[in-house]
Amino acid sequence: MCGIIGILGKNEVAPQLVESLRRLEYRGYDSAGIATLNHNGLDRRRATGKLVNLSDLLVHEPLAGKAGIGHTRWATHGAATLANAHPHMHGRVAVVHNGIIENFRSLREELEADGHTPESQTDTEVIALLTSRNLMQGMPPTQAAFAALDRLEGAFALAFLFEDEPDLMIGARIGSPLAIGHGDGEMFFGSDAIALAPLTERVTYLEDGDRAVLTRTSVEIYNRAGQRANRSMTQVASSATRIEKSGYRHFMAKEIAEQPAVLADVISHYVRDNAIHMPDADFSAVDRLTLVACGTAHYACHVAKYWFEQIARLPVDIDIASEFRYREPPLSEKSWAVFVSQSGETADTLAALRYAKDKVARTVAVVNVATSSIARDADLALPIMAGVEVGVASTKAFSCQLVVLLMMALKAGQDRGILTDAQINENLADLEKLPSLMNQAMTVAAPISKISENLAEAEDILFLGRGPMYPMALEGALKLKEISYIHAEAYAAGELKHGPIALIDAHVPVIVLAPKDTLFDKTVSNMQEVMARHGKVLLISDAAGVAEAGHDTWATLTLPTVSALLAPVLYAVPVQLLAYHTAVAKGTDVDQPRNLAKSVTVE
């Protein structure tokens, strides 16, 4: 979602602000802007659309100053217009904001009645107006900002810059992430370590409710209670924040190709001496699991439900994070709640974790960012080791989530006495082969590229699967929608005849995920029902499955033979490549699809 950068620097900050914003593009945005403090006071430049539009504007209308804030905006309140773009300025203050101010309407009415007229439709502007009014009433900048913060309800990360205060910047966070970067005679705010990477490797992550007062040589942090707080400094390795395409046309293509390597990393992290190494995870007394996530991570949870219930005989509930706490689910004191998030900052998932925390025996975070809010708030954090993922459509993070959840299921089966040591050894041996199989699966990219030229002409596409292939069908449909903008739906294959079969005709491609497993014959029967109605079937299976059922289909894709347990991970490759190549054929923005954000930090 929105990205924030703030710099109290030694040199002109405008180029540094733009470079840091460029590193935040992966979060998703529809406008961008910067404000600096110079001899003329506060000044700003804003542009709608891509960051290059702001860069072009700065060529013709440069901004001087050694202190500044910048922002990439993903529209919530108000359309993506110049007036709604950040930073927002009023009087002697400029503000950038990530999040949603829930009580902005009442604050706006109060400010308007007091003669302070907003210039935008945003919720953010009330923060600037409140602070400006406080300054006009004689409050010093820090007091003015803190008094404004006291009036806000909702989630936010904020950075304030003040006229006549070249060595002061204030930041605050509730819900949305914000970090401090430490330089030599320089200080920084950033939404994440990636934004701060060109500036520093020394980072302090603010806790929820923290407020920070920066000068070029000092940091004061106050907690939610207003008390001085000490937050540890983290040294962030440059490799952890590197953003490069490495010769690939898109980040998504690179991240799909990285999957064999990152899966090898995550497997080696958790499997040592032919045993699963999760010393803080003992499932022997757990009576139920609740898996909570959003989007792609939610589909990873769907797959994991099959694994936990079949391997460990452990009952599992799955919840969409945005719905979880509102339905007030009854939670057992012996149960665990597992929260899955790539960024570890997903607002709905974080709120769900906090709802469950005192109602279950343990909360577990399955996350890609070990320093994230969800990782820090959970009782146990299990990293997925995917590395930086820039493409908005999750690929390698999804595969790594699946593998970590599978190893949790195997560990649960072992702890609960369901799996013998021999069975664990057999499954781990299969798991060790997975990176090689993923590498072999990448060879379907060439035929998929040709198939996708045809898919790009479709208006509607269906995905079918059974068992764990059903959530993989859901994931395939989501990927296609996300980046190609083609309407796609997924169904459990057995449900086809209960309504969706009415959609079948010669113009609707149907993608069937069907490895040669115990459910293969039933899935093929459903596929035959599609073909009998002139449906255009793409069958994705292994060599045995294609040989048995590939006749008369429109097209087939052959994957390596894999154990039924690991099939969902392997079959992520073709559904990702189908979405990618279809999007390329349509000419859409693969890495930054319209209307989407990588890290969803608002509810």
Coordinates of C-alpha atoms in Angstrom, one line a residue, residues 283-546:
F283 CA 1.4 -30.1 18.6
S284 CA 0.8 -33.0 21.0
A285 CA -1.7 -31.2 23.2
V286 CA -3.4 -29.1 20.4
D287 CA -7.1 -30.0 19.9
R288 CA -7.8 -27.7 16.9
L289 CA -6.1 -25.3 14.5
T290 CA -7.5 -22.1 13.1
L291 CA -5.7 -20.8 10.0
V292 CA -6.3 -17.1 9.1
A293 CA -5.0 -15.2 6.1
C294 CA -6.0 -13.1 3.1
G295 CA -5.8 -13.5 -0.7
T296 CA -3.1 -16.0 -1.9
A297 CA -2.1 -16.8 1.7
H298 CA -5.6 -17.8 2.4
Y299 CA -5.5 -20.4 -0.4
A300 CA -2.2 -21.7 1.1
C301 CA -4.3 -22.3 4.3
H302 CA -6.9 -24.1 2.2
V303 CA -4.2 -26.6 1.0
A304 CA -2.9 -26.9 4.6
K305 CA -6.3 -27.9 5.9
Y306 CA -6.1 -31.1 3.8
W307 CA -2.5 -31.7 5.1
F308 CA -3.2 -31.2 8.8
E309 CA -6.4 -33.2 8.8
Q310 CA -5.1 -36.1 6.7
I311 CA -1.6 -36.3 8.0
A312 CA -2.1 -35.3 11.7
R313 CA -5.8 -36.0 12.1
L314 CA -6.0 -32.4 13.5
P315 CA -9.3 -30.5 12.9
V316 CA -8.8 -27.2 11.0
D317 CA -10.9 -24.1 10.5
I318 CA -9.9 -21.7 7.8
D319 CA -10.9 -18.0 8.0
I320 CA -10.6 -15.0 5.8
A321 CA -8.8 -12.5 8.1
S322 CA -11.2 -9.6 7.3
E323 CA -14.2 -11.7 8.5
F324 CA -12.6 -13.6 11.3
R325 CA -13.1 -11.4 14.4
Y326 CA -16.4 -10.0 13.2
R327 CA -18.1 -13.4 13.4
E328 CA -16.7 -13.8 16.9
P329 CA -15.7 -17.5 16.5
P330 CA -15.6 -19.6 19.6
L331 CA -11.9 -20.6 20.1
S332 CA -10.7 -23.4 22.3
E333 CA -8.1 -22.8 25.0
K334 CA -6.3 -25.8 23.7
S335 CA -6.3 -24.7 20.1
W336 CA -3.6 -22.8 18.1
A337 CA -4.3 -19.9 15.7
V338 CA -2.0 -19.6 12.7
F339 CA -1.7 -16.4 10.8
V340 CA -0.1 -16.4 7.3
S341 CA 1.1 -13.2 5.7
Q342 CA 3.9 -12.5 3.2
S343 CA 4.5 -9.0 4.5
G344 CA 3.6 -9.6 8.1
E345 CA 1.9 -6.2 8.1
T346 CA -1.5 -7.2 6.5
A347 CA -3.9 -5.1 8.6
D348 CA -6.8 -7.6 8.7
T349 CA -4.5 -10.5 9.6
L350 CA -2.8 -8.4 12.3
A351 CA -6.2 -7.4 13.8
A352 CA -7.3 -11.1 13.7
L353 CA -4.1 -12.1 15.6
R354 CA -4.7 -9.6 18.3
Y355 CA -8.4 -10.7 18.6
A356 CA -7.3 -14.4 19.1
K357 CA -4.2 -13.8 21.2
D358 CA -5.8 -14.3 24.7
K359 CA -8.4 -16.8 23.5
V360 CA -6.1 -19.7 22.3
A361 CA -3.2 -21.6 23.7
R362 CA -0.8 -20.2 21.1
T363 CA -0.6 -17.8 18.1
V364 CA 1.8 -18.7 15.3
A365 CA 2.9 -16.4 12.5
V366 CA 4.0 -17.8 9.1
V367 CA 5.6 -14.8 7.6
N368 CA 8.3 -13.6 5.1
V369 CA 9.5 -10.6 7.2
A370 CA 10.9 -11.7 10.6
T371 CA 10.8 -8.1 11.9
S372 CA 7.1 -7.5 10.9
S373 CA 4.3 -6.6 13.2
I374 CA 2.6 -10.0 12.9
A375 CA 5.9 -11.8 13.6
R376 CA 6.6 -9.7 16.7
D377 CA 3.0 -10.0 18.1
A378 CA 2.7 -13.8 17.6
D379 CA 3.9 -16.3 20.3
L380 CA 5.9 -18.1 17.6
A381 CA 7.1 -16.8 14.3
L382 CA 8.1 -19.3 11.5
P383 CA 9.9 -17.5 8.6
I384 CA 9.2 -18.7 5.1
M385 CA 12.6 -17.6 3.8
A386 CA 11.4 -16.4 0.4
G387 CA 13.5 -13.3 0.3
V388 CA 12.2 -10.0 -1.1
E389 CA 9.2 -10.4 -3.3
V390 CA 8.5 -7.3 -5.5
G391 CA 5.8 -8.5 -7.9
V392 CA 2.3 -7.7 -6.5
A393 CA 1.1 -11.2 -7.4
S394 CA 2.7 -13.5 -4.9
T395 CA 4.6 -16.5 -6.3
K396 CA 7.7 -17.6 -4.5
A397 CA 6.2 -16.5 -1.1
F398 CA 3.1 -18.7 -1.8
S399 CA 5.3 -21.7 -2.5
C400 CA 7.3 -21.2 0.6
Q401 CA 4.2 -20.7 2.7
L402 CA 3.0 -24.1 1.4
V403 CA 6.2 -25.8 2.3
V404 CA 6.3 -24.3 5.9
L405 CA 2.7 -25.3 6.4
L406 CA 3.4 -28.8 5.1
M407 CA 6.3 -29.2 7.5
M408 CA 4.1 -28.0 10.4
A409 CA 1.6 -30.7 9.4
L410 CA 4.3 -33.3 9.3
K411 CA 5.5 -32.2 12.7
A412 CA 2.0 -32.3 14.0
G413 CA 1.6 -35.8 12.7
Q414 CA 4.7 -36.9 14.4
D415 CA 3.9 -35.1 17.7
R416 CA 0.5 -36.6 17.8
G417 CA 1.7 -40.2 17.1
I418 CA 0.0 -40.4 13.8
L419 CA 3.1 -40.7 11.6
T420 CA 5.8 -43.2 12.3
D421 CA 9.5 -42.4 12.1
A422 CA 9.7 -44.3 8.8
Q423 CA 6.8 -42.3 7.4
I424 CA 8.4 -39.0 8.4
N425 CA 11.7 -40.1 6.8
E426 CA 9.9 -41.0 3.6
N427 CA 8.1 -37.7 3.4
L428 CA 11.2 -35.7 4.1
A429 CA 13.1 -37.7 1.4
D430 CA 10.3 -36.6 -1.0
L431 CA 10.5 -33.0 0.2
E432 CA 14.3 -32.9 -0.5
K433 CA 13.5 -33.7 -4.1
L434 CA 11.1 -30.9 -4.4
P435 CA 13.5 -28.1 -5.6
S436 CA 14.7 -30.3 -8.4
L437 CA 11.1 -31.1 -9.4
M438 CA 10.2 -27.5 -9.4
N439 CA 13.2 -26.8 -11.7
Q440 CA 11.9 -29.5 -14.1
A441 CA 8.4 -28.0 -14.0
M442 CA 9.8 -24.7 -15.3
T443 CA 10.2 -26.3 -18.7
V444 CA 6.4 -25.8 -19.2
A445 CA 7.1 -22.1 -19.7
A446 CA 7.6 -22.5 -23.5
P447 CA 4.3 -24.3 -24.3
I448 CA 2.5 -22.0 -21.8
S449 CA 3.7 -19.0 -23.7
K450 CA 1.9 -20.2 -26.8
I451 CA -1.2 -21.4 -25.0
S452 CA -1.5 -18.0 -23.3
E453 CA -1.8 -16.2 -26.6
N454 CA -5.1 -17.9 -27.0
L455 CA -6.1 -17.4 -23.3
A456 CA -5.5 -13.7 -23.7
E457 CA -8.4 -13.5 -26.1
A458 CA -10.9 -15.1 -23.6
E459 CA -13.3 -13.1 -21.5
D460 CA -14.0 -15.8 -19.0
I461 CA -11.8 -18.7 -17.8
L462 CA -12.7 -21.5 -15.4
F463 CA -10.3 -23.6 -13.2
L464 CA -11.2 -27.0 -11.8
G465 CA -9.6 -29.3 -9.3
R466 CA -10.4 -31.8 -6.6
G467 CA -8.9 -32.3 -3.1
P468 CA -5.9 -30.0 -2.6
M469 CA -6.0 -29.2 -6.3
Y470 CA -9.3 -27.2 -5.6
P471 CA -7.5 -24.5 -3.6
M472 CA -4.8 -24.5 -6.3
A473 CA -7.5 -23.9 -8.8
L474 CA -8.7 -21.0 -6.7
E475 CA -5.1 -19.7 -6.6
G476 CA -4.8 -20.0 -10.4
A477 CA -8.0 -18.0 -11.0
L478 CA -6.9 -15.3 -8.6
K479 CA -3.5 -15.0 -10.3
L480 CA -5.1 -14.7 -13.7
K481 CA -7.6 -12.0 -12.4
E482 CA -4.8 -10.1 -10.6
I483 CA -2.5 -9.5 -13.5
S484 CA -4.4 -10.1 -16.8
Y485 CA -7.7 -8.6 -15.7
I486 CA -9.6 -11.6 -17.3
H487 CA -12.6 -12.8 -15.3
A488 CA -11.7 -16.2 -13.9
E489 CA -13.5 -18.5 -11.4
A490 CA -12.5 -21.8 -9.8
Y491 CA -14.7 -24.7 -8.7
A492 CA -14.2 -28.0 -6.9
A493 CA -14.7 -30.2 -10.0
G494 CA -17.5 -32.2 -8.4
E495 CA -19.5 -29.0 -8.0
L496 CA -19.5 -28.3 -11.7
K497 CA -22.8 -29.9 -12.4
H498 CA -24.5 -28.1 -9.5
G499 CA -24.6 -24.8 -11.5
P500 CA -21.4 -23.7 -13.1
I501 CA -21.7 -26.1 -16.0
A502 CA -24.2 -23.7 -17.4
L503 CA -21.3 -21.4 -18.2
I504 CA -19.6 -23.9 -20.5
D505 CA -19.4 -23.3 -24.2
A506 CA -16.8 -23.3 -26.9
H507 CA -15.5 -19.8 -25.9
V508 CA -14.8 -20.5 -22.3
P509 CA -11.4 -22.2 -21.6
V510 CA -11.4 -24.6 -18.7
I511 CA -8.1 -25.4 -17.0
V512 CA -8.1 -28.7 -15.2
L513 CA -5.5 -29.5 -12.5
A514 CA -5.4 -33.3 -12.2
P515 CA -2.2 -35.1 -11.2
K516 CA -2.6 -38.9 -11.4
D517 CA -3.7 -39.5 -7.9
T518 CA -6.6 -41.2 -6.1
L519 CA -9.0 -38.4 -7.2
F520 CA -7.8 -38.5 -10.9
D521 CA -10.6 -40.6 -12.3
K522 CA -13.3 -38.5 -10.7
T523 CA -11.7 -35.3 -11.9
V524 CA -11.4 -36.7 -15.5
S525 CA -15.1 -37.6 -15.4
N526 CA -15.9 -33.9 -14.6
M527 CA -13.6 -32.9 -17.4
Q528 CA -15.4 -35.2 -19.8
E529 CA -18.7 -33.4 -18.9
V530 CA -17.1 -30.2 -20.0
M531 CA -15.8 -31.6 -23.3
A532 CA -19.2 -33.1 -24.0
R533 CA -20.5 -29.5 -24.0
H534 CA -17.9 -28.3 -26.4
G535 CA -15.7 -26.9 -23.6
K536 CA -12.1 -26.0 -24.4
V537 CA -10.1 -28.0 -21.9
L538 CA -6.4 -27.5 -20.9
L539 CA -5.4 -30.5 -18.9
I540 CA -2.4 -30.1 -16.5
S541 CA -1.2 -33.5 -15.2
D542 CA 1.8 -35.8 -15.1
A543 CA 2.9 -38.1 -17.9
A544 CA 0.6 -40.9 -16.8
G545 CA -2.4 -38.6 -16.5
V546 CA -1.8 -36.9 -19.9

